[in-house]
């Protein structure tokens, strides 16, 4: 391979940051961008909280979508690395796209609020990272506030998420008495000086054996850290880079993104431990990122919400080689040679048209409606397909029908189009002959988007009746028995998806367990097979 291209690919690091809303994902991302010189001032990535209130009208939806488009991926350079941070939209923006984004990352940074521990959204996103076996790094944030005992936090991560942890550093106190962290590798204390909590702080390094240490961090903190170090050295996991890279061991860092404490050491360690672009499996075997030929797959499609332009942006992750704008490429699923139109990269809030990009990078291209999620793009002559993207379980369900039966055709056309873009999933009830469609979404906002788009793009008004189901599971082995004969609670519903797979809708986790207990043959899965 051309050494210049190899070098470019080797220096790429593509990761997603996952967290529950408010744990500090935006603040941490911003600090990374500041280090990389991509932005000059904090507050550039997203508006203040006050701008992010509940979504009620279209303008708001568009603004929300705007946020998720512009901050989809941010690229910057830091100490020789070229870093791509993938945003995983949260808050009202949480949708299946949030999960799909993780399919494009080579590793994940999990931000946890030190006072709250593992929260619901982190748990959901974490499951997807585990399914992919990508490395997961933990940043325990907000140590400048009162927080939970660090040993308890690690135990919670290990028990709740089922991953082993390796603390790279260890906090000394928290909140008002937060004095810094102990760096286990350097065997030194990096001390923190509070300054009202809203400014960045200077970090100073003090050797563990320094005679003034107990004066610097306080007598009580000193005694605690000495005990903690003994416990850590005796009881904690050994550091094992292979286990980290296989997603079995999560290196843990403590810090405070807001005051910038611990962010740079985290970034430096993380960049050393996290892999360069990973190889990916296709129907013709594993494709090495260092292969000369360009290849990519589509992981997200962003509809243009402006009615005047029914175009879309397809986001693709480059998996091998170098992309050059003037070259023809091959869209495998469409069996067509083409040039990718207006390839662009997003940097903080700016978009720029690019002429080249490398394995590890994400590009957005103009899509006149030809791409679907999971599609493979290669060089002409190569016809392999990357294994697609699974379907993720929706959590909100509604029965949807059009108010004017004469418009049923437009209704179905519109709804199918939106399904293909991956914004919603639809299900039908077999054996009933009902004409209604059950729509499932990962985030509630998608219902509003559906309603708005059907009205504005297809002239269809809909009736929407919320259903009380909260869980859906794919039946993995529906061919092995007659689905009608399953023994299920009266509030469990059998449905079929767009590809005629059988699924079960449940109102509670208890009902899932009941179904599994009463039907020995039944195998359920939380992810739908990639199509
Ligand atoms: P998110 O993207 O994960 O939702 O979280 P975000 O970074 O927006 O942070 C949520 C709130 O937590 C923000 O405060 C932010 O300033 C604060 N925060 C983030 N990191 C730290 C930290 O290390 N220490 C402390 N003390 N606070 C932190 P906010 O007042 O809710 O919002 P804003 O008005 O500052 O935007």
Coordinates of C-alpha atoms and ligand atoms in Angstrom, one line a residue:
X1 CA 0.0 0.0 0.0
X2 CA 1.1 3.6 -0.7
X3 CA 2.9 4.6 2.6
X4 CA 1.2 8.0 2.7
X5 CA -2.2 6.4 2.6
X6 CA -1.2 3.8 5.2
X7 CA 0.0 6.6 7.5
X8 CA -3.2 8.5 7.2
X9 CA -5.3 5.4 8.1
X10 CA -3.0 4.5 11.0
X11 CA -3.5 7.9 12.6
X12 CA -7.3 7.7 12.5
X13 CA -9.3 7.1 15.7
X14 CA -13.0 7.0 15.3
X15 CA -15.1 6.7 18.4
X16 CA -18.5 7.5 19.9
X17 CA -19.2 9.1 23.2
X18 CA -22.1 7.5 25.0
X19 CA -23.9 8.7 28.2
X20 CA -27.2 9.3 29.8
X21 CA -28.4 12.9 29.2
X22 CA -26.6 15.4 31.5
X23 CA -23.7 13.2 32.4
X24 CA -21.4 15.6 30.6
X25 CA -21.0 14.2 27.0
X26 CA -21.2 17.7 25.4
X27 CA -18.9 19.3 27.9
X28 CA -16.3 16.5 27.4
X29 CA -16.6 16.6 23.6
X30 CA -16.1 20.4 23.7
X31 CA -12.9 20.0 25.8
X32 CA -11.6 17.5 23.2
X33 CA -12.3 19.9 20.4
X34 CA -10.6 22.8 22.3
X35 CA -7.5 20.6 22.7
X36 CA -7.5 19.9 19.0
X37 CA -7.9 23.6 18.2
X38 CA -11.1 22.8 16.3
X39 CA -13.1 25.4 18.3
X40 CA -11.9 28.4 20.2
X41 CA -14.4 28.6 22.9
X42 CA -16.6 26.3 25.0
X43 CA -20.3 26.5 24.2
X44 CA -19.8 26.1 20.5
X45 CA -20.9 22.5 20.1
X46 CA -24.5 22.9 21.4
X47 CA -26.7 25.6 22.6
X48 CA -27.3 26.2 26.3
X49 CA -29.8 24.0 28.1
X50 CA -32.3 26.8 28.0
X51 CA -32.4 26.4 24.2
X52 CA -33.1 22.8 24.4
X53 CA -36.6 22.7 25.7
X54 CA -39.4 20.2 24.9
X55 CA -40.3 19.9 21.3
X56 CA -43.8 20.8 20.3
X57 CA -43.9 22.4 16.9
X58 CA -42.2 21.8 13.6
X59 CA -39.7 24.7 13.9
X60 CA -38.5 23.0 17.0
X61 CA -38.2 19.6 15.3
X62 CA -36.2 21.1 12.5
X63 CA -33.9 22.8 15.0
X64 CA -33.4 19.5 16.8
X65 CA -32.7 17.8 13.5
X66 CA -30.4 20.6 12.6
X67 CA -28.4 19.9 15.8
X68 CA -28.1 16.2 15.0
X69 CA -27.0 16.9 11.4
X70 CA -24.4 19.4 12.2
X71 CA -22.9 17.6 15.1
X72 CA -23.1 14.1 13.6
X73 CA -19.4 13.8 13.4
X74 CA -16.5 16.1 14.3
X75 CA -13.0 15.7 13.0
X76 CA -9.9 17.3 14.5
X77 CA -6.2 16.6 14.8
X78 CA -4.4 16.1 18.1
X79 CA -0.8 15.2 18.6
X80 CA -0.5 13.5 15.2
X81 CA -3.9 11.7 15.5
X82 CA -6.8 12.4 13.3
X83 CA -9.8 12.0 15.5
X84 CA -13.4 11.4 14.4
X85 CA -16.0 11.8 17.2
X86 CA -19.4 10.5 16.5
X87 CA -22.2 12.1 18.3
X88 CA -24.9 9.8 19.7
X89 CA -27.9 12.1 20.0
X90 CA -29.7 11.9 23.3
X91 CA -32.5 13.9 25.0
X92 CA -35.6 14.1 22.7
X93 CA -33.3 13.3 19.7
X94 CA -32.7 9.8 20.9
X95 CA -33.7 7.5 18.1
X96 CA -32.6 4.4 16.2
X97 CA -29.9 6.5 14.6
X98 CA -28.3 6.8 18.0
X99 CA -27.8 3.1 18.0
X100 CA -26.7 2.9 14.3
X101 CA -24.0 5.5 15.0
X102 CA -22.3 3.0 17.2
X103 CA -22.1 0.6 14.2
X104 CA -19.7 3.1 12.7
X105 CA -17.4 3.5 15.7
X106 CA -14.2 1.6 16.5
X107 CA -14.5 2.3 20.2
X108 CA -16.7 4.1 22.7
X109 CA -16.2 6.5 25.6
X110 CA -18.8 6.1 28.3
X111 CA -19.3 9.2 30.4
X112 CA -20.8 8.5 33.8
X113 CA -22.0 11.1 36.4
X114 CA -20.1 10.3 39.6
X115 CA -23.1 11.1 41.7
X116 CA -25.5 9.0 39.7
X117 CA -23.6 6.0 38.4
X118 CA -25.0 3.8 35.6
X119 CA -28.2 5.2 34.1
X120 CA -30.8 3.9 31.7
X121 CA -29.6 5.4 28.4
X122 CA -26.0 4.4 29.1
X123 CA -27.2 0.8 29.7
X124 CA -29.0 0.7 26.3
X125 CA -26.1 2.1 24.4
X126 CA -23.6 -0.1 26.2
X127 CA -25.5 -3.2 25.1
X128 CA -24.9 -2.2 21.4
X129 CA -21.1 -1.7 22.1
X130 CA -21.0 -5.1 23.7
X131 CA -22.7 -6.7 20.8
X132 CA -20.0 -5.3 18.6
X133 CA -17.2 -6.2 21.0
X134 CA -15.6 -2.7 20.6
X135 CA -13.4 -1.3 23.4
X136 CA -15.2 0.8 26.0
X137 CA -13.4 3.5 28.0
X138 CA -15.1 5.0 31.1
X139 CA -14.8 8.6 32.2
X140 CA -16.4 9.2 35.6
X141 CA -17.3 12.8 35.5
X142 CA -18.2 15.6 37.9
X143 CA -15.8 14.7 40.6
X144 CA -15.8 18.4 41.6
X145 CA -19.3 17.6 43.0
X146 CA -20.2 15.3 45.8
X147 CA -20.0 11.9 44.4
X148 CA -20.5 8.2 45.2
X149 CA -17.8 6.0 46.6
X150 CA -15.4 5.1 43.7
X151 CA -15.3 1.5 44.7
X152 CA -19.1 1.3 44.6
X153 CA -19.2 3.0 41.2
X154 CA -16.8 0.4 39.8
X155 CA -18.8 -2.4 41.4
X156 CA -21.9 -1.0 39.8
X157 CA -20.3 -0.8 36.4
X158 CA -19.0 -4.4 36.7
X159 CA -22.3 -5.9 38.0
X160 CA -24.8 -3.9 35.9
X161 CA -22.9 -3.8 32.7
X162 CA -21.0 -7.1 33.0
X163 CA -17.6 -5.6 32.0
X164 CA -14.4 -5.7 34.1
X165 CA -12.8 -2.4 35.0
X166 CA -9.3 -1.2 35.4
X167 CA -9.0 2.2 37.2
X168 CA -6.1 4.1 35.4
X169 CA -6.4 6.8 38.0
X170 CA -8.1 7.1 41.4
X171 CA -9.9 10.1 42.9
X172 CA -8.9 11.8 46.1
X173 CA -12.1 13.0 47.8
X174 CA -14.9 14.6 45.9
X175 CA -17.0 17.8 45.8
X176 CA -15.5 20.5 48.1
X177 CA -12.8 18.1 49.3
X178 CA -11.8 16.9 45.8
X179 CA -8.1 17.2 45.7
X180 CA -7.1 15.4 42.5
X181 CA -6.3 12.0 41.3
X182 CA -3.7 9.4 41.9
X183 CA -2.1 8.3 38.6
X184 CA -1.5 4.5 39.1
X185 CA 1.1 4.2 36.4
X186 CA 3.2 7.3 37.4
X187 CA 2.5 6.6 41.1
X188 CA 2.0 10.3 41.5
X189 CA -0.8 12.6 42.6
X190 CA -2.1 15.1 40.1
X191 CA -3.6 17.7 42.4
X192 CA -6.7 19.8 41.7
X193 CA -7.3 23.3 43.0
X194 CA -10.9 24.3 43.2
X195 CA -11.7 27.8 41.8
X196 CA -15.5 28.1 42.1
X197 CA -16.1 25.2 39.7
X198 CA -16.6 27.1 36.5
X199 CA -13.1 27.7 35.3
X200 CA -10.4 25.4 34.0
X201 CA -7.9 24.4 36.6
X202 CA -4.1 24.0 36.6
X203 CA -3.0 20.5 37.5
X204 CA 0.3 19.9 39.3
X205 CA 2.0 16.6 39.8
X206 CA 3.3 15.5 43.2
X207 CA 5.2 12.3 43.9
X208 CA 3.4 9.8 46.2
X209 CA 6.4 9.9 48.5
X210 CA 6.6 13.7 48.7
X211 CA 6.9 14.7 52.3
X212 CA 4.4 17.5 51.9
X213 CA 1.7 15.4 50.3
X214 CA -0.5 15.1 53.4
X215 CA -0.4 18.9 53.7
X216 CA -1.4 19.3 50.1
X217 CA -4.3 16.9 50.1
X218 CA -5.2 17.0 53.8
X219 CA -4.5 14.4 56.5
X220 CA -7.8 12.5 56.0
X221 CA -7.5 12.3 52.2
X222 CA -3.9 11.1 52.7
X223 CA -4.9 8.3 54.9
X224 CA -7.7 7.2 52.6
X225 CA -5.6 7.3 49.5
X226 CA -2.8 5.2 51.1
X227 CA -5.5 2.6 52.0
X228 CA -7.1 2.8 48.6
X229 CA -3.8 2.3 46.8
X230 CA -3.2 -0.8 48.9
X231 CA -6.6 -2.2 48.1
X232 CA -6.3 -1.3 44.4
X233 CA -2.9 -2.9 44.0
X234 CA -4.1 -6.0 45.8
X235 CA -7.6 -6.5 44.4
X236 CA -8.0 -4.8 41.1
X237 CA -7.7 -6.5 37.7
X238 CA -4.3 -6.5 36.0
X239 CA -4.1 -4.1 33.0
X240 CA -4.4 -6.2 29.8
X241 CA -4.5 -4.3 26.5
X242 CA -5.9 -7.3 24.6
X243 CA -8.8 -7.5 27.0
X244 CA -9.3 -3.7 26.5
X245 CA -9.3 -4.0 22.8
X246 CA -11.7 -6.9 22.8
X247 CA -14.2 -4.9 25.0
X248 CA -13.7 -7.2 28.0
X249 CA -11.9 -4.7 30.3
X250 CA -12.8 -1.0 30.5
X251 CA -10.1 1.4 31.6
X252 CA -11.6 3.9 34.0
X253 CA -10.6 7.5 34.5
X254 CA -12.0 10.0 37.1
X255 CA -12.2 13.7 36.4
X256 CA -14.2 16.8 35.8
X257 CA -14.9 17.8 32.3
X258 CA -16.3 21.2 33.3
X259 CA -13.1 22.3 35.1
X260 CA -11.0 20.4 32.5
X261 CA -9.4 18.3 35.2
X262 CA -8.3 14.9 34.0
X263 CA -9.4 15.5 30.4
X264 CA -6.0 15.7 28.8
X265 CA -4.5 12.7 30.5
X266 CA -7.7 10.8 29.6
X267 CA -7.4 11.8 25.9
X268 CA -3.7 10.9 25.8
X269 CA -4.2 7.4 27.4
X270 CA -7.3 6.8 25.4
X271 CA -5.5 7.6 22.1
X272 CA -2.7 5.1 23.0
X273 CA -5.1 2.3 23.9
X274 CA -7.8 2.7 21.3
X275 CA -7.3 1.0 18.0
X276 CA -6.9 2.5 14.5
X277 CA -9.7 1.6 12.1
X278 CA -10.9 -1.9 12.6
X279 CA -11.3 -4.6 9.9
X280 CA -14.9 -5.4 9.0
X281 CA -16.7 -8.5 7.9
X282 CA -18.3 -8.9 4.6
X283 CA -20.0 -11.7 2.7
X284 CA -16.6 -12.3 1.1
X285 CA -14.6 -12.4 4.3
X286 CA -12.9 -9.8 6.4
X287 CA -11.9 -6.6 4.6
X288 CA -8.7 -5.0 5.9
X289 CA -8.9 -1.2 6.3
X290 CA -5.4 -1.0 4.8
X291 CA -6.6 -2.4 1.5
X292 CA -5.8 0.0 -1.3
X293 CA -9.4 0.0 -2.7
X294 CA -12.0 2.3 -1.1
X295 CA -15.1 0.8 0.5
X296 CA -17.7 2.1 2.8
X297 CA -21.1 1.3 4.3
X298 CA -24.2 3.6 4.9
X299 CA -25.1 3.8 8.6
X300 CA -27.5 6.7 8.7
X301 CA -29.8 8.6 6.3
X302 CA -30.8 12.1 7.2
X303 CA -34.0 13.2 5.4
X304 CA -34.0 16.8 4.4
X305 CA -36.8 18.3 6.3
X306 CA -37.3 21.1 3.8
X307 CA -40.2 20.1 1.5
X308 CA -38.7 22.0 -1.4
X309 CA -35.8 19.6 -1.5
X310 CA -36.8 16.0 -1.1
X311 CA -33.1 15.0 -1.1
X312 CA -31.4 13.3 1.8
X313 CA -27.9 12.9 3.1
X314 CA -26.5 9.4 3.4
X315 CA -23.7 9.1 6.0
X316 CA -21.2 6.5 5.3
X317 CA -18.3 5.1 7.2
X318 CA -15.2 4.5 5.1
X319 CA -13.9 1.0 5.9
X320 CA -10.9 0.6 3.6
X321 CA -8.6 2.6 1.4
X322 CA -8.8 6.2 0.3
X323 CA -11.8 8.0 -1.1
X324 CA -11.2 10.4 -3.9
X325 CA -14.0 12.6 -5.1
X326 CA -13.3 12.3 -8.8
X327 CA -13.3 8.5 -8.8
X328 CA -16.2 6.4 -9.8
X329 CA -17.5 4.0 -7.1
X330 CA -19.9 1.1 -7.2
X331 CA -23.1 0.9 -5.2
X332 CA -23.4 -2.8 -4.6
X333 CA -27.1 -3.1 -3.6
X334 CA -28.1 -0.8 -6.5
X335 CA -25.7 -2.6 -9.0
X336 CA -24.6 0.8 -10.3
X337 CA -21.4 2.7 -10.9
X338 CA -21.6 6.3 -9.8
X339 CA -19.8 9.3 -8.5
X340 CA -20.7 10.3 -5.0
X341 CA -22.2 13.7 -5.1
X342 CA -21.2 16.6 -2.8
X343 CA -19.2 14.5 -0.4
X344 CA -18.9 16.4 2.8
X345 CA -17.4 16.3 6.2
X346 CA -18.7 18.1 9.3
X347 CA -16.5 19.9 11.7
X348 CA -18.3 21.3 14.7
X349 CA -21.0 23.3 13.1
X350 CA -19.4 23.8 9.7
X351 CA -19.8 21.6 6.6
X352 CA -17.2 21.4 4.0
X353 CA -17.0 19.7 0.7
X354 CA -14.1 17.3 0.7
X355 CA -12.1 15.8 -2.1
X356 CA -10.5 13.0 -0.2
X357 CA -11.0 10.9 2.9
X358 CA -9.6 7.7 4.5
X359 CA -10.7 4.5 6.2
X360 CA -12.0 5.6 9.6
X361 CA -13.6 8.8 8.3
X362 CA -17.3 9.5 8.0
X363 CA -18.6 11.3 4.9
X364 CA -22.0 12.5 4.1
X365 CA -23.1 12.4 0.5
X366 CA -26.1 13.8 -1.3
X367 CA -28.6 11.0 -1.8
X368 CA -31.4 11.4 -4.4
X369 CA -33.2 8.4 -2.7
X370 CA -31.0 5.5 -3.8
X371 CA -29.3 4.4 -0.7
X372 CA -30.6 2.3 2.2
X373 CA -29.2 1.8 5.6
X374 CA -26.5 -0.9 5.5
X375 CA -25.7 -0.5 1.8
X376 CA -22.1 -1.1 0.7
X377 CA -20.1 1.2 -1.7
X378 CA -16.9 -0.3 -3.3
X379 CA -14.7 0.4 -6.2
X380 CA -16.1 -0.8 -9.6
X381 CA -15.3 -4.5 -10.0
X382 CA -15.6 -5.3 -6.3
X383 CA -19.0 -6.7 -5.3
X384 CA -18.8 -7.7 -1.7
X385 CA -21.3 -6.6 0.8
X386 CA -20.6 -5.6 4.4
X387 CA -22.8 -7.3 6.9
X388 CA -25.6 -4.9 7.4
X389 CA -26.9 -3.1 10.4
X390 CA -29.2 -4.9 12.8
X391 CA -32.6 -3.5 13.6
X392 CA -32.9 -2.2 17.1
X393 CA -35.9 -2.7 19.3
X394 CA -38.3 0.2 19.4
X395 CA -39.8 1.2 22.8
X396 CA -42.8 3.2 21.9
X397 CA -45.7 1.9 19.8
X398 CA -48.8 3.4 18.3
X399 CA -51.6 2.3 15.9
X400 CA -51.6 4.6 13.0
X401 CA -54.2 5.0 10.2
X402 CA -55.1 7.8 7.8
X403 CA -58.2 9.8 8.6
X404 CA -59.3 9.9 4.9
X405 CA -59.5 6.3 3.6
X406 CA -59.3 7.6 0.0
X407 CA -55.7 8.6 0.8
X408 CA -54.6 5.2 1.8
X409 CA -52.3 4.8 -1.2
X410 CA -50.4 8.0 -0.4
X411 CA -50.4 7.0 3.3
X412 CA -48.7 3.6 2.5
X413 CA -46.3 5.2 0.1
X414 CA -45.2 7.8 2.6
X415 CA -44.9 5.4 5.5
X416 CA -42.9 2.9 3.4
X417 CA -40.5 5.7 2.4
X418 CA -40.0 6.7 6.0
X419 CA -39.4 3.1 7.0
X420 CA -36.7 2.8 4.3
X421 CA -34.9 5.8 5.7
X422 CA -34.9 4.0 9.0
X423 CA -36.7 6.6 11.0
X424 CA -39.5 4.3 12.1
X425 CA -40.4 0.6 12.0
X426 CA -43.8 -0.7 11.0
X427 CA -45.6 -3.9 12.1
X428 CA -48.8 -5.6 11.1
X429 CA -50.9 -8.0 12.9
X430 CA -51.1 -11.4 11.2
X431 CA -54.3 -13.4 11.3
X432 CA -56.5 -10.4 12.0
X433 CA -57.0 -8.7 8.6
X434 CA -56.8 -5.3 10.3
X435 CA -55.7 -2.5 8.1
X436 CA -54.0 -0.4 10.7
X437 CA -50.3 -0.2 10.9
X438 CA -48.4 -0.4 14.2
X439 CA -45.6 2.0 14.2
X440 CA -42.6 1.5 16.6
X441 CA -40.0 4.1 17.4
X442 CA -37.0 4.3 19.6
X443 CA -37.5 7.9 20.6
X444 CA -40.9 9.7 20.9
X445 CA -39.8 12.6 18.6
X446 CA -40.1 10.2 15.7
X447 CA -43.9 10.1 16.0
X448 CA -44.0 13.9 15.6
X449 CA -41.6 13.7 12.6
X450 CA -43.8 11.0 11.0
X451 CA -47.0 13.0 11.5
X452 CA -45.4 16.2 10.1
X453 CA -43.8 14.5 7.1
X454 CA -46.9 12.5 6.1
X455 CA -49.0 15.7 6.2
X456 CA -46.5 18.0 4.4
X457 CA -44.9 15.6 1.9
X458 CA -47.8 13.3 1.2
X459 CA -50.9 15.4 2.1
X460 CA -52.1 12.7 4.6
X461 CA -53.5 13.3 8.0
X462 CA -53.2 10.5 10.5
X463 CA -54.9 9.2 13.5
X464 CA -52.5 8.0 16.2
X465 CA -53.5 5.8 19.1
X466 CA -50.7 5.1 21.6
X467 CA -50.3 1.5 22.6
X468 CA -49.1 0.4 26.0
X469 CA -46.5 -2.0 24.8
X470 CA -42.9 -1.2 25.8
X471 CA -40.9 -4.1 24.6
X472 CA -40.5 -6.0 21.4
X473 CA -38.6 -9.1 20.7
X474 CA -37.8 -10.9 17.4
X475 CA -38.7 -14.6 17.4
X476 CA -35.4 -16.1 16.2
X477 CA -36.7 -19.5 15.4
X478 CA -40.3 -18.9 14.1
X479 CA -39.8 -21.5 11.4
X480 CA -39.5 -24.3 14.0
X481 CA -43.1 -24.1 15.2
X482 CA -46.5 -22.5 14.6
X483 CA -46.4 -19.1 16.1
X484 CA -50.1 -19.2 16.7
X485 CA -49.7 -22.1 19.2
X486 CA -47.5 -20.1 21.6
X487 CA -48.8 -19.8 25.1
X488 CA -48.8 -16.0 25.8
X489 CA -50.4 -13.6 28.3
X490 CA -53.5 -11.9 26.9
X491 CA -51.7 -8.6 26.6
X492 CA -48.9 -10.0 24.5
X493 CA -49.3 -9.4 20.7
X494 CA -47.9 -11.3 17.8
X495 CA -46.8 -9.0 14.9
X496 CA -44.8 -9.2 11.7
X497 CA -42.3 -6.6 10.5
X498 CA -41.5 -5.1 7.1
X499 CA -39.6 -8.3 6.1
X500 CA -42.3 -10.7 7.4
X501 CA -40.3 -11.8 10.5
X502 CA -42.4 -12.7 13.5
X503 CA -42.1 -10.6 16.7
X504 CA -43.8 -10.4 20.1
X505 CA -45.0 -7.1 21.7
X506 CA -44.9 -7.1 25.5
X507 CA -46.2 -4.6 28.1
X508 CA -43.6 -5.6 30.7
X509 CA -40.4 -7.5 31.2
X510 CA -42.4 -9.9 33.4
X511 CA -44.4 -11.0 30.3
X512 CA -41.2 -11.7 28.4
X513 CA -40.0 -14.0 31.1
X514 CA -43.4 -15.6 31.2
X515 CA -43.4 -16.3 27.5
X516 CA -39.9 -17.9 27.7
X517 CA -40.8 -20.0 30.7
X518 CA -44.1 -21.3 29.2
X519 CA -42.6 -22.0 25.7
X520 CA -39.5 -24.1 25.9
X521 CA -38.9 -23.8 22.1
X522 CA -39.1 -20.0 22.0
X523 CA -35.9 -18.1 21.3
X524 CA -36.2 -14.3 21.4
X525 CA -33.7 -11.6 20.4
X526 CA -33.5 -7.8 21.1
X527 CA -31.9 -7.1 17.7
X528 CA -33.5 -7.8 14.4
X529 CA -31.1 -9.5 11.9
X530 CA -29.4 -7.2 9.5
X531 CA -31.1 -7.3 6.1
Ligands
LIG1 P1 -24.8 15.9 28.2 O1 -24.3 16.3 26.9 O2 -24.3 14.5 28.6 O3 -26.3 16.0 28.2 O4 -24.3 16.9 29.3 P2 -23.7 18.3 29.3 O5 -22.3 18.3 28.8 O6 -24.6 19.2 28.6 O7 -23.6 18.6 30.8 C1 -24.8 18.7 31.6 C2 -24.6 19.6 32.8 O8 -23.6 19.2 33.6 C3 -24.2 21.0 32.3 O9 -24.7 22.0 33.3 C4 -22.7 21.0 32.5 O10 -22.2 22.3 32.6 C5 -22.6 20.2 33.7 N1 -21.3 19.5 33.8 C6 -20.6 18.8 32.9 N2 -19.4 18.3 33.3 C7 -19.3 18.8 34.6 C8 -18.3 18.6 35.6 O11 -17.3 18.0 35.4 N3 -18.6 19.2 36.8 C9 -19.8 19.9 37.1 N4 -19.9 20.4 38.3 N5 -20.7 20.0 36.1 C10 -20.5 19.5 34.9 P3 -26.1 22.7 33.1 O12 -26.1 23.8 34.1 O13 -27.2 21.8 33.2 O14 -26.1 23.3 31.6 P4 -25.4 24.5 31.0 O15 -26.4 25.6 31.2 O16 -24.1 24.7 31.7 O17 -25.3 24.1 29.6

